[in-house]
mmCIF file of C-alpha atoms and ligand atoms in Angstrom:
data_model
loop_
_atom_site.group_PDB
_atom_site.id
_atom_site.type_symbol
_atom_site.label_atom_id
_atom_site.label_comp_id
_atom_site.label_asym_id
_atom_site.label_seq_id
_atom_site.Cartn_x
_atom_site.Cartn_y
_atom_site.Cartn_z
ATOM 1 C CA MET V 1 -16.482 10.324 27.123
ATOM 2 C CA THR V 2 -12.702 9.877 27.243
ATOM 3 C CA ALA V 3 -10.394 12.666 28.285
ATOM 4 C CA THR V 4 -9.125 14.546 25.254
ATOM 5 C CA HIS V 5 -5.636 13.000 25.359
ATOM 6 C CA ALA V 6 -7.131 9.475 25.202
ATOM 7 C CA ALA V 7 -9.717 10.207 22.540
ATOM 8 C CA GLY V 8 -9.318 8.228 19.317
ATOM 9 C CA ARG V 9 -6.805 5.772 20.718
ATOM 10 C CA LYS V 10 -7.352 2.429 19.101
ATOM 11 C CA LEU V 11 -4.894 -0.409 18.872
ATOM 12 C CA LYS V 12 -4.184 -1.456 15.304
ATOM 13 C CA ASP V 13 -2.428 -4.757 15.501
ATOM 14 C CA ALA V 14 -1.110 -6.117 12.205
ATOM 15 C CA ILE V 15 0.132 -9.266 13.925
ATOM 16 C CA PHE V 16 -3.230 -10.041 15.470
ATOM 17 C CA ASP V 17 -5.041 -9.341 12.174
ATOM 18 C CA ALA V 18 -2.719 -11.624 10.203
ATOM 19 C CA ASN V 19 -3.045 -14.339 12.811
ATOM 20 C CA GLN V 20 -6.811 -14.085 12.738
ATOM 21 C CA ALA V 21 -6.860 -14.415 8.947
ATOM 22 C CA CYS V 22 -4.585 -17.429 9.325
ATOM 23 C CA ASN V 23 -6.955 -19.094 11.785
ATOM 24 C CA GLU V 24 -9.869 -18.533 9.397
ATOM 25 C CA ALA V 25 -7.867 -20.247 6.644
ATOM 26 C CA ILE V 26 -7.071 -23.161 8.955
ATOM 27 C CA LYS V 27 -10.810 -23.667 9.556
ATOM 28 C CA ILE V 28 -11.399 -23.905 5.805
ATOM 29 C CA HIS V 29 -8.288 -25.713 4.542
ATOM 30 C CA GLY V 30 -6.960 -27.588 7.604
ATOM 31 C CA ALA V 31 -3.871 -26.812 9.679
ATOM 32 C CA ASP V 32 -1.537 -28.990 7.605
ATOM 33 C CA LYS V 33 -2.144 -26.888 4.455
ATOM 34 C CA VAL V 34 -1.636 -23.503 6.105
ATOM 35 C CA THR V 35 1.675 -21.834 7.066
ATOM 36 C CA ASN V 36 1.381 -19.587 10.092
ATOM 37 C CA ALA V 37 4.421 -17.301 10.014
ATOM 38 C CA THR V 38 2.704 -14.618 12.074
ATOM 39 C CA ILE V 39 3.153 -15.416 15.777
ATOM 40 C CA GLY V 40 5.981 -14.233 18.035
ATOM 41 C CA VAL V 41 5.991 -17.403 20.077
ATOM 42 C CA VAL V 42 8.018 -20.574 19.548
ATOM 43 C CA LEU V 43 5.667 -23.224 18.215
ATOM 44 C CA ASN V 44 6.804 -26.805 17.902
ATOM 45 C CA GLU V 45 6.797 -28.735 14.638
ATOM 46 C CA GLU V 46 3.148 -29.633 15.271
ATOM 47 C CA GLY V 47 2.146 -25.992 15.594
ATOM 48 C CA LYS V 48 1.627 -26.081 19.391
ATOM 49 C CA ILE V 49 3.289 -23.756 21.889
ATOM 50 C CA SER V 50 6.756 -25.019 22.879
ATOM 51 C CA THR V 51 7.388 -25.128 26.587
ATOM 52 C CA LEU V 52 10.416 -26.069 28.658
ATOM 53 C CA PRO V 53 9.827 -29.253 30.716
ATOM 54 C CA THR V 54 12.109 -28.136 33.557
ATOM 55 C CA VAL V 55 10.311 -24.797 33.872
ATOM 56 C CA GLU V 56 6.994 -26.627 34.028
ATOM 57 C CA LYS V 57 8.257 -29.159 36.585
ATOM 58 C CA VAL V 58 9.701 -26.541 38.913
ATOM 59 C CA PHE V 59 6.646 -24.289 38.564
ATOM 60 C CA ARG V 60 4.257 -27.129 39.382
ATOM 61 C CA SER V 61 6.345 -28.118 42.419
ATOM 62 C CA MET V 62 5.997 -24.686 44.008
ATOM 63 C CA GLU V 63 3.846 -23.980 47.048
ATOM 64 C CA PHE V 64 0.449 -22.571 46.120
ATOM 65 C CA SER V 65 0.935 -19.803 48.706
ATOM 66 C CA GLU V 66 4.112 -18.725 46.870
ATOM 67 C CA LEU V 67 2.192 -18.456 43.597
ATOM 68 C CA VAL V 68 -0.646 -16.345 44.962
ATOM 69 C CA SER V 69 1.075 -14.055 47.474
ATOM 70 C CA TYR V 70 1.978 -10.442 46.817
ATOM 71 C CA ALA V 71 5.605 -9.639 46.052
ATOM 72 C CA PRO V 72 7.546 -6.592 47.272
ATOM 73 C CA ILE V 73 6.811 -3.603 45.023
ATOM 74 C CA SER V 74 10.329 -3.527 43.537
ATOM 75 C CA GLY V 75 10.459 -7.316 43.170
ATOM 76 C CA LEU V 76 11.821 -10.182 45.268
ATOM 77 C CA PRO V 77 15.437 -9.237 46.180
ATOM 78 C CA ALA V 78 16.688 -12.709 45.167
ATOM 79 C CA TYR V 79 14.890 -12.352 41.824
ATOM 80 C CA LEU V 80 16.565 -9.011 41.128
ATOM 81 C CA ASP V 81 20.006 -10.479 41.924
ATOM 82 C CA ALA V 82 19.332 -13.516 39.718
ATOM 83 C CA VAL V 83 18.110 -11.324 36.849
ATOM 84 C CA ILE V 84 21.349 -9.324 36.958
ATOM 85 C CA ASP V 85 23.443 -12.514 36.972
ATOM 86 C CA LEU V 86 21.517 -14.093 34.083
ATOM 87 C CA THR V 87 21.449 -10.932 32.010
ATOM 88 C CA PHE V 88 25.188 -10.271 32.074
ATOM 89 C CA ALA V 89 26.563 -13.828 32.595
ATOM 90 C CA ASP V 90 30.354 -13.278 32.493
ATOM 91 C CA ASN V 91 30.047 -9.770 31.036
ATOM 92 C CA LYS V 92 29.186 -7.566 34.000
ATOM 93 C CA PRO V 93 30.414 -4.065 33.268
ATOM 94 C CA ASN V 94 32.468 -2.167 35.784
ATOM 95 C CA ALA V 95 29.498 -0.145 37.008
ATOM 96 C CA LYS V 96 26.887 0.080 39.720
ATOM 97 C CA LEU V 97 23.928 -2.162 38.897
ATOM 98 C CA ALA V 98 20.352 -2.494 40.109
ATOM 99 C CA ALA V 99 17.121 -4.050 38.859
ATOM 100 C CA ILE V 100 13.427 -3.506 39.309
ATOM 101 C CA ALA V 101 10.823 -6.175 38.544
ATOM 102 C CA THR V 102 8.382 -5.260 35.776
ATOM 103 C CA ALA V 103 5.409 -6.743 33.927
ATOM 104 C CA GLY V 104 7.433 -8.439 31.186
ATOM 105 C CA GLY V 105 9.924 -6.691 28.954
ATOM 106 C CA THR V 106 7.056 -4.421 27.916
ATOM 107 C CA GLY V 107 6.826 -3.122 31.481
ATOM 108 C CA ALA V 108 10.566 -2.479 31.522
ATOM 109 C CA ILE V 109 10.316 -0.477 28.304
ATOM 110 C CA HIS V 110 7.345 1.397 29.716
ATOM 111 C CA HIS V 111 9.237 2.476 32.833
ATOM 112 C CA ALA V 112 12.300 3.557 30.867
ATOM 113 C CA ILE V 113 10.179 5.678 28.548
ATOM 114 C CA ALA V 114 8.056 7.043 31.395
ATOM 115 C CA ASN V 115 11.012 8.067 33.548
ATOM 116 C CA TYR V 116 13.971 8.802 31.266
ATOM 117 C CA ALA V 117 12.481 11.162 28.625
ATOM 118 C CA GLU V 118 10.891 14.574 29.148
ATOM 119 C CA ARG V 119 7.186 14.948 28.302
ATOM 120 C CA GLY V 120 6.875 16.159 24.712
ATOM 121 C CA ASP V 121 10.461 15.165 23.865
ATOM 122 C CA ALA V 122 11.462 12.716 21.171
ATOM 123 C CA ILE V 123 12.861 9.265 21.888
ATOM 124 C CA LEU V 124 15.080 7.779 19.201
ATOM 125 C CA THR V 125 15.002 4.228 17.894
ATOM 126 C CA HIS V 126 15.607 2.354 14.612
ATOM 127 C CA ASP V 127 13.005 2.528 11.825
ATOM 128 C CA TRP V 128 12.620 -1.274 11.720
ATOM 129 C CA ARG V 129 11.128 -1.700 15.159
ATOM 130 C CA TRP V 130 8.601 -3.308 17.454
ATOM 131 C CA GLY V 131 5.452 -1.147 17.168
ATOM 132 C CA THR V 132 4.829 -1.207 20.913
ATOM 133 C CA TYR V 133 7.572 1.420 21.352
ATOM 134 C CA ASP V 134 5.309 3.888 19.491
ATOM 135 C CA ILE V 135 2.317 3.018 21.632
ATOM 136 C CA ILE V 136 4.153 3.452 24.937
ATOM 137 C CA CYS V 137 5.558 6.795 23.762
ATOM 138 C CA ASN V 138 2.088 8.015 22.801
ATOM 139 C CA GLU V 139 0.546 6.801 26.018
ATOM 140 C CA THR V 140 3.184 8.572 28.133
ATOM 141 C CA GLY V 141 3.181 11.857 26.226
ATOM 142 C CA LYS V 142 6.465 11.349 24.346
ATOM 143 C CA ARG V 143 7.199 11.119 20.635
ATOM 144 C CA LEU V 144 9.098 8.384 18.825
ATOM 145 C CA GLU V 145 11.561 9.371 16.099
ATOM 146 C CA THR V 146 13.634 6.949 14.095
ATOM 147 C CA PHE V 147 16.972 6.593 12.344
ATOM 148 C CA LYS V 148 17.489 4.292 9.401
ATOM 149 C CA LEU V 149 18.784 0.995 10.767
ATOM 150 C CA PHE V 150 20.334 0.128 7.414
ATOM 151 C CA ASP V 151 21.881 2.078 4.559
ATOM 152 C CA ASP V 152 21.122 1.257 0.906
ATOM 153 C CA ASP V 153 23.560 -1.664 1.009
ATOM 154 C CA LEU V 154 21.830 -3.018 4.120
ATOM 155 C CA ASN V 155 24.779 -2.175 6.387
ATOM 156 C CA PHE V 156 24.201 -0.710 9.861
ATOM 157 C CA ASN V 157 23.609 2.998 9.300
ATOM 158 C CA ILE V 158 25.816 4.709 11.864
ATOM 159 C CA ASN V 159 25.728 7.953 9.883
ATOM 160 C CA ASP V 160 21.987 8.301 10.066
ATOM 161 C CA PHE V 161 22.146 7.426 13.763
ATOM 162 C CA ALA V 162 24.706 10.189 14.416
ATOM 163 C CA VAL V 163 22.754 12.756 12.338
ATOM 164 C CA LYS V 164 19.477 12.022 14.146
ATOM 165 C CA VAL V 165 21.078 12.105 17.607
ATOM 166 C CA ASP V 166 22.673 15.405 16.771
ATOM 167 C CA SER V 167 19.547 17.026 15.334
ATOM 168 C CA LEU V 168 17.377 15.960 18.289
ATOM 169 C CA LEU V 169 19.908 17.236 20.804
ATOM 170 C CA LYS V 170 19.890 20.611 19.091
ATOM 171 C CA LYS V 171 16.250 20.824 20.250
ATOM 172 C CA GLN V 172 16.305 19.015 23.598
ATOM 173 C CA LYS V 173 18.664 18.721 26.564
ATOM 174 C CA SER V 174 18.419 14.994 27.018
ATOM 175 C CA LEU V 175 17.733 11.966 24.867
ATOM 176 C CA LEU V 176 16.590 8.394 25.413
ATOM 177 C CA VAL V 177 17.775 5.999 22.709
ATOM 178 C CA ILE V 178 16.246 2.519 22.343
ATOM 179 C CA ILE V 179 18.215 -0.260 20.650
ATOM 180 C CA ASN V 180 16.833 -3.758 20.258
ATOM 181 C CA SER V 181 19.784 -6.124 19.826
ATOM 182 C CA PRO V 182 20.695 -8.956 19.501
ATOM 183 C CA ALA V 183 17.995 -10.958 17.672
ATOM 184 C CA HIS V 184 16.205 -7.736 16.767
ATOM 185 C CA ASN V 185 12.454 -7.845 16.165
ATOM 186 C CA PRO V 186 11.540 -7.859 13.257
ATOM 187 C CA THR V 187 14.820 -8.443 11.360
ATOM 188 C CA GLY V 188 17.003 -10.799 13.384
ATOM 189 C CA TYR V 189 19.810 -8.238 13.168
ATOM 190 C CA ALA V 190 22.421 -7.778 15.905
ATOM 191 C CA LEU V 191 24.898 -4.941 16.256
ATOM 192 C CA SER V 192 28.508 -6.143 15.979
ATOM 193 C CA ASP V 193 31.076 -5.182 18.619
ATOM 194 C CA ASN V 194 32.394 -2.572 16.284
ATOM 195 C CA GLU V 195 28.936 -1.111 15.648
ATOM 196 C CA TRP V 196 28.330 -0.906 19.399
ATOM 197 C CA ASP V 197 31.616 1.011 19.767
ATOM 198 C CA LYS V 198 30.468 3.493 17.165
ATOM 199 C CA VAL V 199 27.052 3.935 18.764
ATOM 200 C CA LEU V 200 28.623 4.528 22.173
ATOM 201 C CA ASP V 201 31.152 6.961 20.696
ATOM 202 C CA VAL V 202 28.353 9.055 19.182
ATOM 203 C CA LEU V 203 26.507 9.137 22.499
ATOM 204 C CA LYS V 204 29.617 9.817 24.607
ATOM 205 C CA ALA V 205 30.480 12.785 22.402
ATOM 206 C CA GLN V 206 27.061 14.277 23.229
ATOM 207 C CA VAL V 207 27.612 13.664 26.938
ATOM 208 C CA SER V 208 30.966 15.505 26.711
ATOM 209 C CA ALA V 209 29.076 18.391 25.133
ATOM 210 C CA GLY V 210 26.885 18.599 28.262
ATOM 211 C CA LYS V 211 23.843 16.530 27.231
ATOM 212 C CA LYS V 212 22.111 13.872 29.342
ATOM 213 C CA ILE V 213 21.904 10.523 27.544
ATOM 214 C CA SER V 214 19.959 7.397 28.442
ATOM 215 C CA LEU V 215 20.251 4.210 26.443
ATOM 216 C CA LEU V 216 17.733 1.394 26.702
ATOM 217 C CA VAL V 217 18.866 -1.938 25.285
ATOM 218 C CA ASP V 218 15.970 -4.295 24.628
ATOM 219 C CA VAL V 219 17.326 -7.858 24.910
ATOM 220 C CA ALA V 220 13.988 -9.692 24.892
ATOM 221 C CA TYR V 221 15.293 -12.347 22.448
ATOM 222 C CA ILE V 222 18.912 -12.611 23.617
ATOM 223 C CA ASP V 223 18.657 -16.287 24.531
ATOM 224 C CA PHE V 224 17.744 -17.029 20.913
ATOM 225 C CA ALA V 225 20.762 -15.166 19.549
ATOM 226 C CA GLY V 226 23.593 -17.668 20.028
ATOM 227 C CA GLU V 227 26.221 -18.573 22.611
ATOM 228 C CA LYS V 228 25.553 -17.028 26.030
ATOM 229 C CA ASN V 229 28.696 -14.988 26.524
ATOM 230 C CA SER V 230 29.403 -13.958 22.965
ATOM 231 C CA THR V 231 25.890 -12.519 22.592
ATOM 232 C CA ARG V 232 26.433 -10.563 25.823
ATOM 233 C CA ALA V 233 30.001 -9.387 25.190
ATOM 234 C CA PHE V 234 28.802 -5.873 24.255
ATOM 235 C CA MET V 235 27.541 -5.365 27.817
ATOM 236 C CA LYS V 236 31.130 -4.995 29.083
ATOM 237 C CA LYS V 237 31.269 -1.779 27.065
ATOM 238 C CA PHE V 238 28.957 -0.158 29.611
ATOM 239 C CA SER V 239 31.918 0.006 32.033
ATOM 240 C CA ASP V 240 33.068 3.349 33.483
ATOM 241 C CA LEU V 241 30.621 5.478 31.523
ATOM 242 C CA PRO V 242 30.412 9.190 32.274
ATOM 243 C CA GLU V 243 27.867 10.049 34.999
ATOM 244 C CA ASN V 244 25.407 11.643 32.590
ATOM 245 C CA PHE V 245 25.203 8.475 30.498
ATOM 246 C CA PHE V 246 22.643 6.109 32.009
ATOM 247 C CA VAL V 247 22.181 2.636 30.525
ATOM 248 C CA MET V 248 19.139 0.405 31.017
ATOM 249 C CA ILE V 249 18.525 -3.159 29.903
ATOM 250 C CA ALA V 250 15.022 -4.547 29.413
ATOM 251 C CA PHE V 251 14.975 -8.184 30.555
ATOM 252 C CA SER V 252 12.064 -10.514 29.803
ATOM 253 C CA MET V 253 11.136 -14.022 30.992
ATOM 254 C CA SER V 254 8.656 -14.391 28.118
ATOM 255 C CA LYS V 255 10.915 -15.987 25.526
ATOM 256 C CA SER V 256 13.827 -17.230 27.641
ATOM 257 C CA PHE V 257 11.568 -19.211 29.978
ATOM 258 C CA THR V 258 8.595 -19.682 27.599
ATOM 259 C CA PHE V 259 6.649 -17.761 30.226
ATOM 260 C CA TYR V 260 4.960 -15.257 27.914
ATOM 261 C CA GLY V 261 1.610 -14.909 29.709
ATOM 262 C CA GLN V 262 3.094 -14.867 33.202
ATOM 263 C CA ARG V 263 4.151 -11.246 32.477
ATOM 264 C CA THR V 264 7.449 -11.043 34.287
ATOM 265 C CA GLY V 265 10.586 -9.118 33.394
ATOM 266 C CA ALA V 266 12.864 -6.465 34.811
ATOM 267 C CA LEU V 267 14.515 -3.180 34.048
ATOM 268 C CA ILE V 268 18.209 -3.132 34.910
ATOM 269 C CA GLY V 269 20.044 0.121 35.528
ATOM 270 C CA VAL V 270 23.778 0.526 34.803
ATOM 271 C CA SER V 271 25.670 3.623 35.926
ATOM 272 C CA SER V 272 28.995 4.782 37.287
ATOM 273 C CA SER V 273 27.063 6.786 39.866
ATOM 274 C CA GLN V 274 25.489 5.235 42.980
ATOM 275 C CA LYS V 275 23.336 8.351 43.287
ATOM 276 C CA PHE V 276 21.755 7.720 39.882
ATOM 277 C CA ILE V 277 21.305 4.019 40.650
ATOM 278 C CA ASP V 278 19.465 4.891 43.867
ATOM 279 C CA GLU V 279 17.313 7.326 41.906
ATOM 280 C CA PHE V 280 16.636 4.570 39.328
ATOM 281 C CA LYS V 281 15.408 2.214 42.073
ATOM 282 C CA ASP V 282 13.209 4.951 43.576
ATOM 283 C CA VAL V 283 11.508 5.994 40.331
ATOM 284 C CA GLY V 284 11.075 2.386 39.216
ATOM 285 C CA LYS V 285 9.421 1.415 42.502
ATOM 286 C CA TYR V 286 7.150 4.454 42.223
ATOM 287 C CA SER V 287 6.146 3.544 38.658
ATOM 288 C CA ASN V 288 5.484 -0.049 39.713
ATOM 289 C CA ARG V 289 3.114 1.150 42.418
ATOM 290 C CA ALA V 290 1.390 3.449 39.938
ATOM 291 C CA THR V 291 0.910 0.847 37.205
ATOM 292 C CA TRP V 292 0.621 -2.765 38.383
ATOM 293 C CA SER V 293 1.561 -2.371 42.055
ATOM 294 C CA ASN V 294 3.746 -5.485 42.135
ATOM 295 C CA ILE V 295 4.757 -8.313 39.851
ATOM 296 C CA ASN V 296 3.814 -12.019 39.605
ATOM 297 C CA ARG V 297 5.498 -13.560 42.645
ATOM 298 C CA GLY V 298 5.337 -17.142 41.370
ATOM 299 C CA ALA V 299 7.257 -16.305 38.197
ATOM 300 C CA GLN V 300 9.907 -14.449 40.167
ATOM 301 C CA ALA V 301 10.255 -17.304 42.637
ATOM 302 C CA LEU V 302 10.522 -19.775 39.752
ATOM 303 C CA LEU V 303 13.448 -17.896 38.265
ATOM 304 C CA VAL V 304 15.136 -17.766 41.673
ATOM 305 C CA LYS V 305 14.722 -21.548 42.099
ATOM 306 C CA LEU V 306 16.110 -22.287 38.632
ATOM 307 C CA ALA V 307 19.020 -19.883 38.895
ATOM 308 C CA ALA V 308 20.039 -21.069 42.355
ATOM 309 C CA ASP V 309 20.121 -24.765 41.514
ATOM 310 C CA GLU V 310 23.407 -25.825 39.958
ATOM 311 C CA LYS V 311 21.924 -29.134 38.833
ATOM 312 C CA ILE V 312 18.718 -27.785 37.302
ATOM 313 C CA LEU V 313 20.071 -24.625 35.644
ATOM 314 C CA PRO V 314 22.138 -26.445 32.983
ATOM 315 C CA ILE V 315 19.211 -28.748 32.199
ATOM 316 C CA TYR V 316 16.929 -25.752 31.678
ATOM 317 C CA GLU V 317 19.600 -24.080 29.511
ATOM 318 C CA ALA V 318 19.962 -27.235 27.396
ATOM 319 C CA GLU V 319 16.200 -27.420 26.857
ATOM 320 C CA ARG V 320 16.103 -23.768 25.853
ATOM 321 C CA ASN V 321 19.035 -24.324 23.528
ATOM 322 C CA GLU V 322 17.022 -27.022 21.756
ATOM 323 C CA LEU V 323 14.328 -24.446 21.009
ATOM 324 C CA TYR V 324 16.965 -22.026 19.779
ATOM 325 C CA GLN V 325 18.363 -24.718 17.467
ATOM 326 C CA MET V 326 14.876 -25.504 16.170
ATOM 327 C CA VAL V 327 14.237 -21.841 15.284
ATOM 328 C CA LYS V 328 17.715 -21.538 13.760
ATOM 329 C CA ARG V 329 17.168 -24.585 11.551
ATOM 330 C CA ARG V 330 13.988 -23.003 10.154
ATOM 331 C CA ALA V 331 15.661 -19.622 9.612
ATOM 332 C CA ASP V 332 18.628 -21.328 7.897
ATOM 333 C CA ILE V 333 16.231 -22.884 5.374
ATOM 334 C CA PHE V 334 14.701 -19.490 4.592
ATOM 335 C CA VAL V 335 18.067 -17.724 4.341
ATOM 336 C CA GLU V 336 19.584 -20.336 2.069
ATOM 337 C CA GLU V 337 16.571 -20.417 -0.231
ATOM 338 C CA ALA V 338 16.302 -16.623 -0.299
ATOM 339 C CA LYS V 339 19.942 -16.396 -1.371
ATOM 340 C CA ASN V 340 19.427 -19.061 -4.015
ATOM 341 C CA CYS V 341 16.347 -17.467 -5.557
ATOM 342 C CA GLY V 342 17.607 -13.884 -5.251
ATOM 343 C CA LEU V 343 15.114 -12.609 -2.669
ATOM 344 C CA ARG V 344 16.560 -9.533 -0.941
ATOM 345 C CA PHE V 345 16.118 -9.754 2.817
ATOM 346 C CA VAL V 346 17.398 -7.753 5.775
ATOM 347 C CA PRO V 347 20.672 -9.174 7.186
ATOM 348 C CA TYR V 348 19.548 -11.890 9.590
ATOM 349 C CA LYS V 349 21.886 -13.077 12.330
ATOM 350 C CA ALA V 350 19.537 -14.849 14.733
ATOM 351 C CA GLY V 351 16.193 -14.648 16.419
ATOM 352 C CA PHE V 352 12.509 -15.241 15.985
ATOM 353 C CA PHE V 353 11.950 -13.195 12.814
ATOM 354 C CA ILE V 354 13.294 -12.501 9.335
ATOM 355 C CA SER V 355 12.227 -9.449 7.319
ATOM 356 C CA VAL V 356 11.950 -8.789 3.612
ATOM 357 C CA PRO V 357 11.948 -5.105 2.583
ATOM 358 C CA SER V 358 8.993 -4.137 0.408
ATOM 359 C CA ASP V 359 7.283 -1.005 -0.917
ATOM 360 C CA ASN V 360 3.894 -2.595 -0.500
ATOM 361 C CA PRO V 361 3.996 -5.161 2.310
ATOM 362 C CA ALA V 362 0.192 -5.382 2.667
ATOM 363 C CA ALA V 363 -0.283 -6.304 -0.996
ATOM 364 C CA VAL V 364 2.519 -8.883 -0.869
ATOM 365 C CA CYS V 365 1.103 -10.480 2.279
ATOM 366 C CA GLN V 366 -2.352 -10.537 0.728
ATOM 367 C CA ARG V 367 -0.950 -12.256 -2.379
ATOM 368 C CA LEU V 368 0.947 -14.766 -0.224
ATOM 369 C CA ARG V 369 -2.370 -15.838 1.261
ATOM 370 C CA ASP V 370 -3.196 -17.388 -2.137
ATOM 371 C CA ASP V 371 -0.447 -19.888 -1.248
ATOM 372 C CA LEU V 372 -1.919 -20.195 2.273
ATOM 373 C CA ILE V 373 1.160 -18.494 3.741
ATOM 374 C CA PHE V 374 0.443 -15.936 6.441
ATOM 375 C CA ALA V 375 3.109 -13.360 7.305
ATOM 376 C CA VAL V 376 2.890 -9.931 8.933
ATOM 377 C CA PRO V 377 2.867 -6.760 6.817
ATOM 378 C CA LEU V 378 4.927 -4.072 8.592
ATOM 379 C CA LYS V 379 5.568 -0.511 7.401
ATOM 380 C CA LEU V 380 8.907 -1.350 5.815
ATOM 381 C CA GLY V 381 8.445 -4.942 4.789
ATOM 382 C CA ILE V 382 7.194 -8.417 5.471
ATOM 383 C CA ARG V 383 7.922 -10.219 8.725
ATOM 384 C CA VAL V 384 8.313 -13.985 8.603
ATOM 385 C CA ALA V 385 8.226 -15.722 11.975
ATOM 386 C CA ALA V 386 10.764 -18.533 11.978
ATOM 387 C CA CYS V 387 9.733 -19.181 15.586
ATOM 388 C CA SER V 388 6.254 -20.311 14.568
ATOM 389 C CA THR V 389 6.843 -21.956 11.175
ATOM 390 C CA PRO V 390 7.577 -25.716 11.215
ATOM 391 C CA HIS V 391 10.706 -26.484 9.216
ATOM 392 C CA GLU V 392 8.861 -28.568 6.592
ATOM 393 C CA LYS V 393 6.623 -25.593 5.862
ATOM 394 C CA MET V 394 9.553 -23.185 5.611
ATOM 395 C CA TYR V 395 10.703 -24.814 2.379
ATOM 396 C CA GLY V 396 9.527 -22.694 -0.540
ATOM 397 C CA VAL V 397 8.420 -19.672 1.515
ATOM 398 C CA ALA V 398 11.242 -17.428 0.231
ATOM 399 C CA GLU V 399 10.456 -18.232 -3.384
ATOM 400 C CA LYS V 400 6.744 -17.671 -2.862
ATOM 401 C CA ILE V 401 7.432 -14.272 -1.324
ATOM 402 C CA LEU V 402 9.538 -13.401 -4.354
ATOM 403 C CA ARG V 403 6.732 -14.509 -6.666
ATOM 404 C CA ALA V 404 4.134 -12.568 -4.668
ATOM 405 C CA MET V 405 6.309 -9.455 -4.870
ATOM 406 C CA ARG V 406 6.640 -9.786 -8.620
HETATM 407 N N1 LIG O 1 10.845 -6.274 23.015
HETATM 408 C C1 LIG O 1 10.494 -6.781 21.843
HETATM 409 C C2 LIG O 1 11.222 -6.309 20.647
HETATM 410 C C3 LIG O 1 9.470 -7.723 21.725
HETATM 411 O O1 LIG O 1 9.134 -8.199 20.526
HETATM 412 C C4 LIG O 1 8.810 -8.138 22.898
HETATM 413 C C5 LIG O 1 7.710 -9.107 22.816
HETATM 414 O O2 LIG O 1 7.165 -9.441 21.829
HETATM 415 C C6 LIG O 1 9.225 -7.579 24.117
HETATM 416 C C7 LIG O 1 10.236 -6.646 24.143
HETATM 417 C C8 LIG O 1 8.612 -7.852 25.445
HETATM 418 O O3 LIG O 1 7.880 -8.935 25.638
HETATM 419 P P1 LIG O 1 7.203 -9.253 27.027
HETATM 420 O O4 LIG O 1 6.507 -8.029 27.494
HETATM 421 O O5 LIG O 1 6.307 -10.374 26.745
HETATM 422 O O6 LIG O 1 8.335 -9.594 27.950
#
């Protein structure tokens, strides 16, 4: 009965499948015997969701009417201002800026794809990627093409990026590029300052040749990437860009506020042109009305309260930093053991996940289950969630992956 374009659509979710298998194993063997390295949520050392006490306290103190009321379609103005301040910290580029509230970072990505790529055109992102990009492209009548994120020596592959940009722009007049950095899902990679310069040079050269370029930077995990301003330093590079180079940043409250299910984020527009910023606000508001109408008011108001309170903000940041340190400690164990046992993994800098390249990820993950370790088989390798694996259980995982691969 579906329309032809929707026929056959079915969500295949490797993460959900792996998590389900893990839960079955827990029922049989008990939670203490099973390692759940599947989930993209920070779990504490007892395997329960980690939350931030200050976020909970402020949320619970809010008026019920604030939680249940509608919000303006574009978002609460104070929320949009606070999102811009938190996203850039001390690294605001010399540019015109605006934000539009969205349903999580996913909603931000959706609007960028819906409004900044022509129907039928290709959008370019890295081969190691979050699979939702593919789904949104399909849903909105676009195609996703990829460049190799790494070369054979696992260095950032600027050459493949430049080749793919060039070949796509031989066929189309404009291009939307998506880059997920820092704390990239699924590898934990982050582009260095120098790599950002090279990426921007490639794109600026295309703009000089008359093409329209949009760049979407997905920073969903930025608060789990390291020190606030150093992880955001690259944002200054979006200063004084040519008019036909539009930058967007997908902001999410899910990880930074442990507010995953409250579905609140924003898409930020960065441009040297006020005209294109006004257009960005108009098309974003239109898309909001067409998709979810408006966004969770309580979550927006919570962020405003936290950001505006000079006493509470540092406490919230310190609590969040503790979670970051907990994830880092687990990842450090994996990285050190992988190096010691000779397991080849994708360069990890920070973030929720670490990836191990493999020709047959499904078989390796299946084999790992013999050791009651559950990881996610992706197209290019195995994803290990440091965010969900208690540090005691992280010991030995690298070696067991190596054994399973052999
Ligand atoms: N981007 C990446 C790479 C992600 O992994 C996620 C969540 O898993 C998001 C964006 C957006 O998350 P949310 O829609 O919960 O804000």
